[in-house]
CSV table of C-alpha atoms in Angstrom, one decimal:
chain,number,residue,atom,x,y,z
L,179,MET,CA,-49.1,96.5,-27.9
L,180,SER,CA,-47.3,99.7,-28.8
L,181,ALA,CA,-43.8,99.4,-30.1
L,182,ASN,CA,-42.9,102.4,-28.0
L,183,SER,CA,-44.0,100.8,-24.7
L,184,GLY,CA,-40.7,98.9,-24.4
L,185,GLU,CA,-42.5,95.6,-23.6
L,186,ARG,CA,-41.7,92.5,-25.6
L,187,GLY,CA,-44.1,89.8,-26.7
L,188,PRO,CA,-43.3,86.1,-26.5
L,189,SER,CA,-40.2,84.9,-28.3
L,190,LEU,CA,-40.5,82.8,-31.4
L,191,PRO,CA,-38.6,79.5,-31.8
L,192,LEU,CA,-36.3,80.9,-34.4
L,193,THR,CA,-32.7,81.7,-34.7
L,194,GLU,CA,-33.7,85.2,-36.0
L,195,THR,CA,-36.7,87.4,-35.7
L,196,ALA,CA,-39.4,86.9,-38.2
L,197,PRO,CA,-39.1,90.3,-40.0
L,198,ARG,CA,-35.4,89.8,-40.6
L,199,HIS,CA,-35.6,86.2,-41.8
L,200,GLN,CA,-34.5,85.8,-45.4
L,201,SER,CA,-36.4,83.0,-47.2
L,202,ALA,CA,-34.5,80.3,-49.0
L,203,PRO,CA,-34.6,80.4,-52.8
L,204,PRO,CA,-37.9,79.1,-54.2
L,205,ARG,CA,-38.0,75.3,-54.4
L,206,GLU,CA,-40.3,72.9,-56.1
L,207,LYS,CA,-43.3,72.2,-54.0
L,208,ARG,CA,-43.4,68.7,-52.6
L,209,GLY,CA,-47.1,68.2,-52.9
L,210,ALA,CA,-49.5,67.1,-50.1
L,211,ASP,CA,-47.1,65.3,-47.7
L,212,ARG,CA,-49.0,65.5,-44.4
L,213,ILE,CA,-47.3,66.5,-41.2
L,214,LEU,CA,-48.8,66.3,-37.7
L,215,LEU,CA,-47.5,68.9,-35.3
L,216,ILE,CA,-48.1,68.2,-31.6
L,217,ASP,CA,-47.2,71.1,-29.4
L,218,ASP,CA,-49.1,72.8,-26.5
L,219,ASP,CA,-47.7,76.3,-27.3
L,220,PRO,CA,-50.2,77.9,-29.6
L,221,LEU,CA,-47.7,80.5,-30.9
L,222,VAL,CA,-45.1,77.9,-31.8
L,223,ARG,CA,-47.8,75.7,-33.2
L,224,GLU,CA,-49.2,78.4,-35.5
L,225,TYR,CA,-45.9,79.7,-36.7
L,226,THR,CA,-44.6,76.3,-37.5
L,227,ARG,CA,-47.8,75.4,-39.3
L,228,VAL,CA,-47.6,78.5,-41.5
L,229,ARG,CA,-44.0,78.0,-42.4
L,230,LEU,CA,-44.6,74.3,-43.3
L,231,ALA,CA,-47.7,75.2,-45.3
L,232,ALA,CA,-45.6,77.7,-47.2
L,233,GLU,CA,-43.2,74.9,-48.1
L,234,GLY,CA,-46.1,72.8,-49.6
L,235,PHE,CA,-46.8,70.5,-46.7
L,236,SER,CA,-50.3,69.8,-45.5
L,237,VAL,CA,-50.3,70.4,-41.7
L,238,ILE,CA,-52.6,69.2,-39.0
L,239,THR,CA,-52.1,70.2,-35.4
L,240,ALA,CA,-52.8,68.9,-31.9
L,241,ASP,CA,-52.3,70.8,-28.6
L,242,SER,CA,-51.9,67.7,-26.3
L,243,GLY,CA,-50.4,64.3,-26.4
L,244,ARG,CA,-53.7,62.4,-26.3
L,245,ASP,CA,-55.2,64.4,-29.0
L,246,GLY,CA,-52.0,64.0,-31.1
L,247,ILE,CA,-52.2,60.2,-30.7
L,248,ALA,CA,-55.9,60.1,-31.8
L,249,LEU,CA,-55.1,62.3,-34.8
L,250,ALA,CA,-52.1,60.2,-35.8
L,251,GLU,CA,-54.2,57.0,-35.7
L,252,GLY,CA,-57.0,58.6,-37.6
L,253,GLU,CA,-55.1,60.6,-40.2
L,254,LEU,CA,-51.9,58.5,-40.6
L,255,PRO,CA,-49.7,61.5,-41.4
L,256,ASP,CA,-46.4,61.1,-43.3
L,257,LEU,CA,-44.3,62.6,-40.4
L,258,ILE,CA,-44.9,63.8,-36.8
L,259,LEU,CA,-43.3,66.8,-35.2
L,260,LEU,CA,-43.5,66.4,-31.4
L,261,ASP,CA,-42.7,68.7,-28.4
L,262,ILE,CA,-41.3,67.1,-25.2
L,263,ARG,CA,-42.6,69.3,-22.4
L,264,MET,CA,-46.4,69.2,-22.5
L,265,PRO,CA,-49.1,68.8,-19.8
L,266,GLY,CA,-50.6,65.4,-19.3
L,267,MET,CA,-48.6,63.1,-21.6
L,268,ASP,CA,-45.1,64.4,-22.3
L,269,GLY,CA,-43.4,63.9,-25.7
L,270,TYR,CA,-41.6,60.7,-24.5
L,271,GLU,CA,-44.8,59.0,-23.5
L,272,VAL,CA,-46.5,60.1,-26.7
L,273,CYS,CA,-43.6,58.7,-28.9
L,274,THR,CA,-43.6,55.5,-26.9
L,275,ALA,CA,-47.4,55.1,-27.5
L,276,LEU,CA,-47.0,55.8,-31.2
L,277,LYS,CA,-44.2,53.3,-31.7
L,278,LYS,CA,-46.3,50.6,-29.9
L,279,SER,CA,-49.3,51.1,-32.1
L,280,GLU,CA,-49.5,48.9,-35.3
L,281,LEU,CA,-51.1,51.9,-37.0
L,282,THR,CA,-48.5,54.5,-36.3
L,283,ARG,CA,-45.2,52.7,-35.5
L,284,ASP,CA,-43.8,53.2,-39.0
L,285,ILE,CA,-44.5,57.0,-39.1
L,286,PRO,CA,-41.3,59.0,-38.6
L,287,VAL,CA,-41.2,61.1,-35.4
L,288,PHE,CA,-39.1,64.3,-35.0
L,289,PHE,CA,-38.7,65.8,-31.5
L,290,LEU,CA,-38.9,69.6,-31.7
L,291,SER,CA,-37.8,70.8,-28.2
L,292,ALA,CA,-35.8,73.4,-26.3
L,293,GLN,CA,-34.5,70.5,-24.2
L,294,GLY,CA,-31.7,69.6,-26.6
L,295,ASP,CA,-29.0,68.4,-24.3
L,296,THR,CA,-27.3,65.0,-25.0
L,297,LYS,CA,-29.3,63.2,-22.3
L,298,ASN,CA,-32.7,64.2,-23.8
L,299,ARG,CA,-31.5,63.5,-27.4
L,300,VAL,CA,-30.4,60.0,-26.4
L,301,GLN,CA,-33.6,59.3,-24.6
L,302,GLY,CA,-35.7,60.5,-27.5
L,303,LEU,CA,-33.8,58.4,-30.1
L,304,ASP,CA,-33.8,55.4,-27.8
L,305,ILE,CA,-37.6,55.2,-27.6
L,306,GLY,CA,-37.9,55.4,-31.4
L,307,ALA,CA,-37.7,59.0,-32.6
L,308,ASP,CA,-36.1,59.5,-36.0
L,309,ASP,CA,-34.5,62.9,-35.3
L,310,PHE,CA,-34.1,65.6,-32.7
L,311,ILE,CA,-34.2,69.3,-33.5
L,312,GLN,CA,-33.5,71.8,-30.8
L,313,LYS,CA,-35.6,75.0,-30.4
L,314,PRO,CA,-35.0,77.7,-31.5
L,315,PHE,CA,-34.6,76.0,-34.9
L,316,ASN,CA,-33.5,77.1,-38.3
L,317,PRO,CA,-36.5,76.7,-40.6
L,318,ASP,CA,-34.4,75.8,-43.7
L,319,GLU,CA,-32.6,73.1,-41.7
L,320,LEU,CA,-36.0,71.7,-40.4
L,321,PHE,CA,-37.4,71.6,-44.0
L,322,ALA,CA,-34.3,69.9,-45.3
L,323,ARG,CA,-34.4,67.3,-42.6
L,324,ILE,CA,-38.1,66.7,-43.2
L,325,ARG,CA,-37.6,66.3,-46.9
L,326,ALA,CA,-34.6,63.9,-46.3
L,327,ARG,CA,-36.7,61.8,-44.0
L,328,MET,CA,-39.6,61.8,-46.4
L,329,ARG,CA,-37.3,60.5,-49.1
L,330,ILE,CA,-36.1,57.8,-46.7
L,331,ALA,CA,-39.7,57.1,-45.7
L,332,GLU,CA,-40.7,56.8,-49.4
L,333,LEU,CA,-37.9,54.3,-50.0
L,334,GLU,CA,-38.9,52.4,-46.9
L,335,LYS,CA,-42.5,52.4,-48.1
L,336,GLU,CA,-41.5,51.1,-51.5
L,337,ASN,CA,-39.3,48.5,-49.8
L,338,ARG,CA,-42.2,47.4,-47.7
L,339,HIS,CA,-44.4,47.1,-50.8
L,340,LEU,CA,-41.7,45.1,-52.5
L,341,LEU,CA,-41.3,42.9,-49.5
L,342,ALA,CA,-45.1,42.5,-49.3
L,343,ALA,CA,-45.2,41.6,-53.0
L,344,GLU,CA,-42.3,39.2,-52.5
L,345,ARG,CA,-44.1,37.6,-49.6
L,346,ALA,CA,-47.3,37.3,-51.7
L,347,VAL,CA,-45.4,35.7,-54.5
L,348,ASN,CA,-43.7,33.3,-52.1
L,349,GLU,CA,-47.0,32.5,-50.5
L,350,ARG,CA,-48.5,31.7,-53.9
L,351,LEU,CA,-45.5,29.7,-54.8
L,352,ALA,CA,-45.6,27.8,-51.6
L,353,ALA,CA,-49.3,27.1,-52.1
L,354,ALA,CA,-48.6,26.0,-55.7
L,355,LEU,CA,-45.8,23.8,-54.5
L,356,ALA,CA,-48.0,22.3,-51.8
L,357,GLU,CA,-50.7,21.6,-54.4
L,358,LEU,CA,-48.1,20.0,-56.7
L,359,LYS,CA,-46.8,17.9,-53.8
L,360,GLU,CA,-50.4,16.8,-52.9
L,361,LYS,CA,-51.0,15.9,-56.5
L,362,ASP,CA,-47.6,14.2,-56.7
L,363,ASP,CA,-48.4,12.2,-53.5
L,364,LEU,CA,-51.8,11.2,-55.0
L,365,LEU,CA,-50.1,10.2,-58.2
L,366,MET,CA,-47.5,8.2,-56.3
L,367,GLU,CA,-50.2,6.5,-54.3
L,368,GLU,CA,-52.0,5.8,-57.6
L,369,LEU,CA,-48.9,4.3,-59.1
L,370,ARG,CA,-48.3,2.1,-56.0
L,371,LEU,CA,-51.9,0.9,-56.2
L,372,ALA,CA,-51.5,0.2,-59.9
L,373,ARG,CA,-48.2,-1.7,-59.2
L,374,ARG,CA,-50.0,-3.8,-56.5
L,375,ILE,CA,-52.8,-4.5,-58.8
L,376,GLN,CA,-50.5,-5.5,-61.6
L,377,GLU,CA,-48.2,-7.7,-59.4
L,378,GLY,CA,-51.3,-9.4,-58.0
L,379,LEU,CA,-52.3,-10.4,-61.5
L,380,LEU,CA,-49.1,-12.1,-62.3
L,381,PRO,CA,-48.8,-15.7,-61.2
L,382,VAL,CA,-46.5,-16.4,-58.2
L,383,ARG,CA,-45.8,-19.8,-59.6
L,384,LEU,CA,-46.3,-21.1,-63.1
L,385,LEU,CA,-48.2,-24.3,-63.8
L,386,GLU,CA,-46.4,-27.6,-63.5
L,387,VAL,CA,-47.2,-29.9,-66.4
L,388,SER,CA,-45.6,-33.3,-67.3
L,389,GLY,CA,-43.8,-32.8,-70.6
L,390,ALA,CA,-43.1,-29.1,-70.4
L,391,ASP,CA,-41.1,-26.6,-68.4
L,392,PHE,CA,-42.0,-22.9,-67.9
L,393,ALA,CA,-40.2,-19.7,-66.9
L,394,ALA,CA,-41.4,-16.1,-66.9
L,395,ARG,CA,-40.0,-12.6,-66.1
L,396,TYR,CA,-41.6,-9.2,-65.8
L,397,ARG,CA,-39.4,-6.0,-66.1
L,398,PRO,CA,-41.1,-2.9,-64.9
L,399,SER,CA,-40.3,0.5,-66.3
L,400,GLY,CA,-40.6,3.9,-64.6
L,401,GLU,CA,-44.3,4.0,-65.6
L,402,ILE,CA,-46.6,1.2,-64.8
L,403,GLY,CA,-48.1,-0.5,-67.9
L,404,GLY,CA,-50.6,-3.2,-68.3
L,405,ASP,CA,-48.5,-6.2,-69.2
L,406,LEU,CA,-50.1,-9.5,-68.2
L,407,TYR,CA,-49.3,-13.2,-68.6
L,408,ASP,CA,-50.5,-16.5,-67.3
L,409,VAL,CA,-50.3,-20.3,-67.9
L,410,ILE,CA,-53.7,-22.0,-67.6
L,411,PRO,CA,-54.5,-25.7,-67.3
L,412,ILE,CA,-56.9,-26.9,-69.9
L,413,SER,CA,-56.7,-30.7,-69.8
L,414,LYS,CA,-54.2,-33.4,-68.7
L,415,THR,CA,-52.3,-32.9,-71.9
L,416,GLU,CA,-53.0,-29.3,-72.8
L,417,PHE,CA,-52.3,-25.9,-71.2
L,418,GLY,CA,-52.9,-22.4,-72.4
L,419,VAL,CA,-50.4,-19.6,-72.5
L,420,MET,CA,-51.7,-16.0,-72.4
L,421,ILE,CA,-49.7,-12.8,-72.8
L,422,ALA,CA,-51.3,-9.4,-73.2
L,423,ASP,CA,-50.4,-5.7,-73.2
L,424,VAL,CA,-52.9,-3.0,-72.2
L,425,SER,CA,-52.5,0.5,-73.7
L,426,GLY,CA,-51.7,3.4,-71.3
L,427,HIS,CA,-50.2,3.4,-67.9
L,428,GLY,CA,-51.2,3.6,-64.2
L,429,VAL,CA,-54.4,2.6,-62.5
L,430,PRO,CA,-56.5,2.6,-65.7
L,431,ALA,CA,-54.2,0.1,-67.5
L,432,ALA,CA,-54.0,-2.0,-64.3
L,433,LEU,CA,-57.8,-2.2,-64.0
L,434,VAL,CA,-58.2,-3.1,-67.7
L,435,ALA,CA,-55.6,-5.9,-67.1
L,436,ALA,CA,-57.5,-7.1,-64.1
L,437,MET,CA,-60.8,-7.2,-66.1
L,438,THR,CA,-59.0,-9.0,-68.9
L,439,LYS,CA,-57.7,-11.7,-66.6
L,440,VAL,CA,-61.2,-12.3,-65.1
L,441,THR,CA,-62.7,-12.5,-68.6
L,442,LEU,CA,-60.0,-15.0,-69.7
L,443,SER,CA,-60.5,-17.1,-66.6
L,444,THR,CA,-64.2,-17.3,-67.4
L,445,TRP,CA,-63.9,-18.5,-70.9
L,446,ALA,CA,-60.5,-20.2,-71.3
L,447,ASN,CA,-61.9,-23.6,-70.3
L,448,VAL,CA,-65.2,-23.1,-72.2
L,449,ILE,CA,-63.9,-22.2,-75.6
L,450,SER,CA,-61.2,-24.5,-76.9
L,451,SER,CA,-60.2,-22.5,-80.0
L,452,PRO,CA,-57.7,-19.7,-79.4
L,453,ALA,CA,-59.2,-17.7,-82.2
L,454,LYS,CA,-62.7,-18.1,-81.0
L,455,LEU,CA,-61.6,-17.3,-77.4
L,456,LEU,CA,-60.0,-14.0,-78.6
L,457,LYS,CA,-63.1,-13.1,-80.5
L,458,LYS,CA,-65.2,-13.7,-77.3
L,459,ILE,CA,-62.8,-11.7,-75.2
L,460,ASN,CA,-63.1,-8.8,-77.7
L,461,GLU,CA,-66.9,-9.0,-77.4
L,462,GLU,CA,-66.7,-8.9,-73.6
L,463,MET,CA,-63.9,-6.3,-73.2
L,464,THR,CA,-64.7,-3.7,-75.9
L,465,PRO,CA,-67.8,-2.2,-74.2
L,466,LEU,CA,-65.7,-1.9,-71.0
L,467,LEU,CA,-62.8,0.1,-72.6
L,468,ARG,CA,-62.8,3.8,-72.8
L,469,LEU,CA,-62.5,5.5,-76.2
L,470,GLY,CA,-58.8,5.2,-77.1
L,471,GLN,CA,-58.1,2.2,-74.9
L,472,PHE,CA,-57.2,-1.1,-76.4
L,473,LEU,CA,-55.1,-4.2,-75.6
L,474,THR,CA,-53.1,-6.7,-77.6
L,475,MET,CA,-53.2,-10.4,-76.7
L,476,LEU,CA,-51.8,-13.7,-77.7
L,477,PHE,CA,-53.4,-17.0,-76.6
L,478,GLY,CA,-51.9,-20.3,-77.4
L,479,VAL,CA,-52.7,-23.9,-76.5
L,480,VAL,CA,-49.8,-26.4,-76.2
L,481,ASN,CA,-50.5,-30.1,-76.4
L,482,VAL,CA,-47.7,-32.0,-74.9
L,483,GLU,CA,-49.0,-35.3,-76.4
L,484,THR,CA,-49.4,-34.2,-80.0
L,485,ARG,CA,-46.6,-31.6,-79.6
L,486,THR,CA,-48.4,-28.8,-81.2
L,487,LEU,CA,-49.0,-25.1,-80.5
L,488,ARG,CA,-52.3,-23.6,-81.7
L,489,PHE,CA,-52.4,-19.9,-81.2
L,490,ALA,CA,-54.1,-16.7,-82.3
L,491,THR,CA,-53.2,-13.0,-81.7
L,492,ALA,CA,-55.1,-9.8,-81.4
L,493,GLY,CA,-52.5,-7.4,-82.6
L,494,HIS,CA,-49.8,-9.0,-80.4
L,495,PRO,CA,-46.3,-10.1,-81.6
L,496,GLY,CA,-46.2,-13.7,-82.6
L,497,PRO,CA,-44.3,-16.4,-80.6
L,498,ILE,CA,-40.7,-17.1,-81.3
L,499,VAL,CA,-39.9,-20.9,-81.8
L,500,VAL,CA,-36.4,-22.0,-80.9
L,501,ARG,CA,-35.7,-25.4,-82.4
L,502,ARG,CA,-33.6,-27.9,-80.7
L,503,ASP,CA,-31.1,-27.8,-83.6
L,504,GLY,CA,-30.6,-24.0,-83.1
L,505,LYS,CA,-33.0,-22.6,-85.8
L,506,THR,CA,-34.9,-19.6,-84.5
L,507,GLU,CA,-38.0,-18.2,-86.2
L,508,GLN,CA,-40.9,-15.9,-85.4
L,509,VAL,CA,-44.3,-17.2,-86.3
L,510,GLU,CA,-46.7,-14.4,-87.3
L,511,ALA,CA,-50.5,-14.4,-87.3
L,512,ALA,CA,-53.0,-11.7,-88.2
L,513,GLY,CA,-55.5,-10.2,-85.8
L,514,LEU,CA,-56.8,-6.8,-84.9
L,515,VAL,CA,-56.2,-5.4,-81.4
L,516,ILE,CA,-59.0,-5.8,-78.9
L,517,GLY,CA,-61.1,-2.6,-78.6
L,518,ALA,CA,-59.6,-1.0,-81.8
L,519,VAL,CA,-62.8,-1.3,-83.9
L,520,ARG,CA,-66.2,-0.7,-82.3
L,521,THR,CA,-69.0,-2.2,-84.3
L,522,ASP,CA,-72.7,-2.2,-83.5
L,523,THR,CA,-72.4,-5.5,-81.7
L,524,GLY,CA,-68.9,-4.8,-80.3
L,525,THR,CA,-67.4,-7.8,-82.1
L,526,LEU,CA,-64.8,-8.4,-84.8
L,527,SER,CA,-64.3,-11.1,-87.3
L,528,GLU,CA,-62.6,-14.1,-85.9
L,529,PRO,CA,-58.8,-13.9,-85.8
L,530,GLN,CA,-56.5,-16.2,-87.8
L,531,GLU,CA,-55.5,-19.4,-86.0
L,532,THR,CA,-52.1,-20.9,-86.6
L,533,GLU,CA,-50.7,-24.3,-85.7
L,534,VAL,CA,-47.0,-25.1,-85.2
L,535,THR,CA,-45.6,-28.6,-84.9
L,536,LEU,CA,-43.0,-29.0,-82.1
L,537,ARG,CA,-40.4,-31.6,-81.1
L,538,PRO,CA,-38.9,-32.4,-77.7
L,539,GLY,CA,-36.3,-29.8,-76.8
L,540,ASP,CA,-38.0,-27.0,-78.8
L,541,ARG,CA,-38.7,-23.8,-77.0
L,542,ILE,CA,-41.4,-21.1,-77.4
L,543,VAL,CA,-40.8,-17.5,-76.3
L,544,PHE,CA,-43.8,-15.2,-75.8
L,545,TYR,CA,-43.2,-11.5,-75.1
L,546,THR,CA,-44.7,-8.1,-75.0
L,547,ASP,CA,-43.4,-5.3,-77.3
L,548,GLY,CA,-41.8,-3.5,-74.3
L,549,LEU,CA,-38.9,-5.9,-75.0
L,550,THR,CA,-38.4,-4.9,-78.7
L,551,GLU,CA,-39.6,-1.3,-78.7
L,552,VAL,CA,-36.5,-0.1,-76.8
L,553,HIS,CA,-34.5,2.8,-78.0
L,554,ASN,CA,-30.9,3.7,-77.1
L,555,GLU,CA,-29.3,7.2,-76.7
L,556,ALA,CA,-29.0,7.4,-80.5
L,557,ALA,CA,-32.7,6.7,-80.9
L,558,GLU,CA,-32.0,3.3,-82.5
L,559,LEU,CA,-34.7,0.7,-82.1
L,560,TYR,CA,-33.8,-2.7,-80.5
L,561,GLY,CA,-36.3,-4.5,-82.7
L,562,GLU,CA,-37.2,-8.2,-83.5
L,563,GLU,CA,-33.9,-9.0,-85.3
L,564,ARG,CA,-31.8,-8.2,-82.3
L,565,LEU,CA,-34.2,-10.2,-80.1
L,566,LEU,CA,-33.9,-13.3,-82.4
L,567,GLN,CA,-30.1,-13.0,-82.2
L,568,SER,CA,-30.2,-12.7,-78.4
L,569,ILE,CA,-32.4,-15.7,-78.0
L,570,SER,CA,-30.2,-17.8,-80.3
L,571,ARG,CA,-27.1,-16.8,-78.2
L,572,HIS,CA,-28.8,-17.9,-75.0
L,573,ARG,CA,-30.7,-21.0,-76.3
L,574,LEU,CA,-28.5,-23.5,-74.5
L,575,SER,CA,-29.0,-21.9,-71.1
L,576,THR,CA,-31.8,-22.9,-68.7
L,577,LEU,CA,-35.1,-21.2,-69.4
L,578,GLU,CA,-34.6,-18.8,-66.5
L,579,ARG,CA,-31.1,-17.9,-67.6
L,580,MET,CA,-32.1,-17.5,-71.2
L,581,ILE,CA,-34.8,-15.0,-70.3
L,582,ASP,CA,-32.5,-13.1,-67.9
L,583,GLY,CA,-29.9,-13.0,-70.7
L,584,ILE,CA,-32.4,-11.6,-73.2
L,585,LEU,CA,-33.5,-8.9,-70.8
L,586,GLU,CA,-30.0,-8.0,-69.8
L,587,GLU,CA,-29.0,-7.5,-73.5
L,588,SER,CA,-32.0,-5.3,-74.1
L,589,GLU,CA,-31.1,-3.2,-71.1
L,590,ARG,CA,-27.5,-2.9,-72.2
L,591,PHE,CA,-28.7,-1.7,-75.6
L,592,ARG,CA,-30.9,0.9,-74.0
L,593,GLY,CA,-28.0,2.3,-72.0
L,594,SER,CA,-29.0,5.6,-70.2
L,595,ALA,CA,-32.1,6.2,-72.3
L,596,PRO,CA,-35.4,6.0,-70.4
L,597,ALA,CA,-37.4,2.8,-70.4
L,598,ALA,CA,-40.6,3.6,-72.2
L,599,ASP,CA,-42.6,0.5,-71.3
L,600,ASP,CA,-42.7,-2.6,-69.2
L,601,ALA,CA,-41.7,-5.9,-70.7
L,602,ALA,CA,-42.9,-9.4,-70.0
L,603,VAL,CA,-41.4,-12.7,-71.3
L,604,VAL,CA,-42.8,-16.3,-71.0
L,605,ALA,CA,-40.7,-19.2,-72.2
L,606,VAL,CA,-41.9,-22.8,-72.6
L,607,GLU,CA,-39.7,-25.9,-73.4
L,608,LEU,CA,-41.1,-29.3,-74.4
L,609,ILE,CA,-39.3,-32.1,-72.6
L,610,PRO,CA,-39.4,-35.8,-73.5
L,611,LEU,CA,-42.2,-37.8,-72.0
L,612,ALA,CA,-40.2,-41.0,-72.4
L,613,PRO,CA,-36.4,-41.7,-72.7
L,614,ASP,CA,-36.7,-42.5,-76.4
L,615,ASP,CA,-38.4,-39.2,-77.3
């Protein structure tokens, strides 16, 4: 249209006419941040697109609310500029739909409208818009607000990523903790099973024999070991005392202890010699033991008529004899542990057998090394010498109180240091068969 005709074309949504607008100083281009412009006015849409593109933004446009929603969900722009008054869906309805969609609810929305009164501003912000710019607008102000919101959006995006990473770490941590708990529960169940097996192997009541009294105690540690003891009738005048210690802890040690007791029960009344019996047990048990598993054992036969103790050991501490007059001595005997040496036949040479003469009133103390291999906070070892002194101090007590006193002194020595192993103690006292014994 001729400039001389006096007619005016449609007004632009600017605070000044396009020819008189002075551009802001050149600024660094932001890159390819994408903006979706939704406006039914083609002139406003094209002018705004050109100005945004000149500022370095990538612009996509829609001329209706429905098309705008479709583009937003398909393109996922970084920011949406939205007019209010449009045919079909108005800007408020479009904004509401965008904020309800999981795809678009986090995309910032700016209302760009001539309806800039307080009521319309409040309504727009209430339904989720991030800003409200009134037409005609100042381009530099619009660009500044867009850049400010882009920075905020970038921080929000980074924060979402951090939160997502934190959630992922927490989920992995929770899964790891759940797996650890499951393994811990299985371990605790295994330990309870091992404890039940072990407690089932220990005699509820010891043998009653004319001419001898018995007492025994078992002290568990935090970890379940394979300590085992029993008193076995052999004849009217003889009984056997067995005490053993299986290497390792938990169910494997408890199962080896169970197999050991079954093997002992099978052969104890068949083989009268303690040394030959241990040799036989080694032959039977060695093939059943895993590599690295072993057990120590002492088996002794007490004859209340001849008042003798015949015993042999397979790597186990020898018995301690407490004489009626107070003399205390440990009787040693040589013998390799069961399962330590694997030969072609699974056998070892016969252990040494030792005989000790006893008198009425003498006591014999059998024990596992969990009693002596105790360390205190200073890493000092309790050892056999302290055990001998403890037994001597308690020798005039009853058998039960003597054993309790021995265990209590060992515990006091250990203090707050952890208990490394279980301990078992069996005590036997020869009593007179007749008043003149």
